[in-house]
Amino acid sequence: MSARDYTRGLLASLERKNCVTIAEWAGHSSPDRLHYLLERAVWDERELRGRLGALAVEHLGGDGVLIFDETGDLKKGRASLGAARQYTGTAGRVENAQVSTWAVWATAAGHALIDYEVYLHSEWFAEGDTRLGEAHAPGPVAKRTKDQQAAEMLRRLLAGPARPSAVSATGDEIYGNSPHLRRSLYDASLPFVLACASSTKLRTDALIEPARADELAASIPTRNWQIHAIGKDAKGLREYSWAWLDLAVAEETTGHHYLLVRRHLSTGEQDVSMSVKGWLWWVLGACRPLGRWRV
């Protein structure tokens, strides 16, 4: 009951959300039950995450996209696990914040958060174990980057009881530039579309030496661009020009590899992504993975 009330309170339209305000909103006589839930109650986080993943796959379907992204919560103090001055998209700048890496399962039926990891800024390790203990960090904590956290969440999903029947993955540059995540996806034989930096060096079969992704994009003939919409907003259809190039396949990988480019129709601003294992046609047909992340 306490967990239910606390979760509903977090989703409610409250100006401030803490144990006191949520307890009052839920009709509790005091915030003691919620304090106990957060501070002293014992529960198995791994078991809960496994159940959450199973529920998501059961109700949303087993054919979908695993989306990796990070989100931040602004903090006033330093006590919350992971709180540090760091960039967060929530504010669009460097702020004191707690940042988490999220994994979201999305299908045609909907989407749901199925896993997460709190990102620990390097300052947390510079101060030793004392600060981690004061923040009630769950056991020994290893320093990991956001892309390494994403690779671990992928491993948990595939090893868990709720493994979906068909998994594809997508994420922004943090994950597209990650050899850890790409290696995990290759090993699992999963298709993916991951954004990459414009400076990423890629090679086509026609090139001996790798070239920058933005240079390859500039070489695509005008006749090869196609216009596709990724959805609607207040101004109508959100249309972009799309094009792709076949990339050379590394010896240790298999499947088809593409450089996928999305260009804004009016500004010319463009995003480049790596597409692997034949996902390109599905992307251009449905235009879902490179739309707004469902997180």
CSV table of N, CA and C in Angstrom, one decimal, residues 68 101 117 119 142-156 174-175 178-182 184:
chain,number,residue,atom,x,y,z
A,68,PHE,N,17.9,3.5,-25.0
A,68,PHE,CA,18.7,4.0,-23.9
A,68,PHE,C,18.8,5.5,-23.9
A,101,THR,N,20.8,6.6,-16.0
A,101,THR,CA,20.7,6.0,-17.3
A,101,THR,C,19.5,5.1,-17.3
A,117,GLU,N,20.1,2.7,-14.0
A,117,GLU,CA,21.3,2.8,-13.1
A,117,GLU,C,21.6,4.2,-12.8
A,119,TYR,N,23.9,7.1,-12.3
A,119,TYR,CA,25.3,7.4,-12.7
A,119,TYR,C,26.0,8.1,-11.6
A,142,ALA,N,31.1,-0.1,-8.5
A,142,ALA,CA,32.2,0.1,-9.5
A,142,ALA,C,31.9,1.3,-10.3
A,143,LYS,N,33.0,2.0,-10.7
A,143,LYS,CA,32.8,3.2,-11.5
A,143,LYS,C,32.5,2.8,-12.9
A,144,ARG,N,31.4,3.2,-13.5
A,144,ARG,CA,31.0,2.8,-14.8
A,144,ARG,C,30.5,4.1,-15.6
A,145,THR,N,30.8,4.1,-16.8
A,145,THR,CA,30.2,5.2,-17.7
A,145,THR,C,28.8,4.8,-18.0
A,146,LYS,N,28.1,5.8,-18.6
A,146,LYS,CA,26.7,5.6,-19.0
A,146,LYS,C,26.5,4.5,-20.0
A,147,ASP,N,27.4,4.4,-21.0
A,147,ASP,CA,27.3,3.4,-22.0
A,147,ASP,C,27.6,2.0,-21.4
A,148,GLN,N,28.5,1.9,-20.4
A,148,GLN,CA,28.7,0.6,-19.8
A,148,GLN,C,27.5,0.2,-18.9
A,149,GLN,N,26.8,1.2,-18.3
A,149,GLN,CA,25.6,0.9,-17.6
A,149,GLN,C,24.5,0.4,-18.6
A,150,ALA,N,24.5,1.0,-19.8
A,150,ALA,CA,23.5,0.5,-20.8
A,150,ALA,C,23.8,-0.9,-21.2
A,151,ALA,N,25.1,-1.2,-21.4
A,151,ALA,CA,25.5,-2.6,-21.8
A,151,ALA,C,25.1,-3.6,-20.7
A,152,GLU,N,25.2,-3.2,-19.5
A,152,GLU,CA,24.8,-4.1,-18.4
A,152,GLU,C,23.3,-4.3,-18.3
A,153,MET,N,22.6,-3.2,-18.6
A,153,MET,CA,21.1,-3.4,-18.6
A,153,MET,C,20.6,-4.3,-19.8
A,154,LEU,N,21.3,-4.2,-20.9
A,154,LEU,CA,21.0,-5.1,-22.0
A,154,LEU,C,21.3,-6.5,-21.6
A,155,ARG,N,22.4,-6.7,-20.9
A,155,ARG,CA,22.7,-8.1,-20.5
A,155,ARG,C,21.7,-8.6,-19.5
A,156,ARG,N,21.2,-7.8,-18.6
A,156,ARG,CA,20.2,-8.2,-17.7
A,156,ARG,C,18.9,-8.6,-18.4
A,174,ILE,N,26.0,9.2,-26.9
A,174,ILE,CA,26.7,8.6,-25.8
A,174,ILE,C,26.8,7.1,-26.0
A,175,TYR,N,25.8,6.5,-26.5
A,175,TYR,CA,25.7,5.1,-26.7
A,175,TYR,C,26.2,4.6,-28.0
A,178,SER,N,30.0,4.2,-28.2
A,178,SER,CA,30.5,3.2,-27.1
A,178,SER,C,30.8,1.9,-27.7
A,179,PRO,N,32.1,1.5,-27.6
A,179,PRO,CA,32.5,0.2,-28.1
A,179,PRO,C,31.9,-0.9,-27.2
A,180,HIS,N,31.7,-0.6,-25.9
A,180,HIS,CA,31.1,-1.6,-25.0
A,180,HIS,C,29.7,-2.0,-25.4
A,181,LEU,N,28.8,-1.0,-25.7
A,181,LEU,CA,27.5,-1.3,-26.0
A,181,LEU,C,27.4,-2.0,-27.4
A,182,ARG,N,28.1,-1.4,-28.4
A,182,ARG,CA,28.1,-2.0,-29.7
A,182,ARG,C,28.6,-3.5,-29.7
A,184,SER,N,28.3,-5.5,-27.2
A,184,SER,CA,27.3,-6.4,-26.6
A,184,SER,C,26.2,-6.6,-27.6
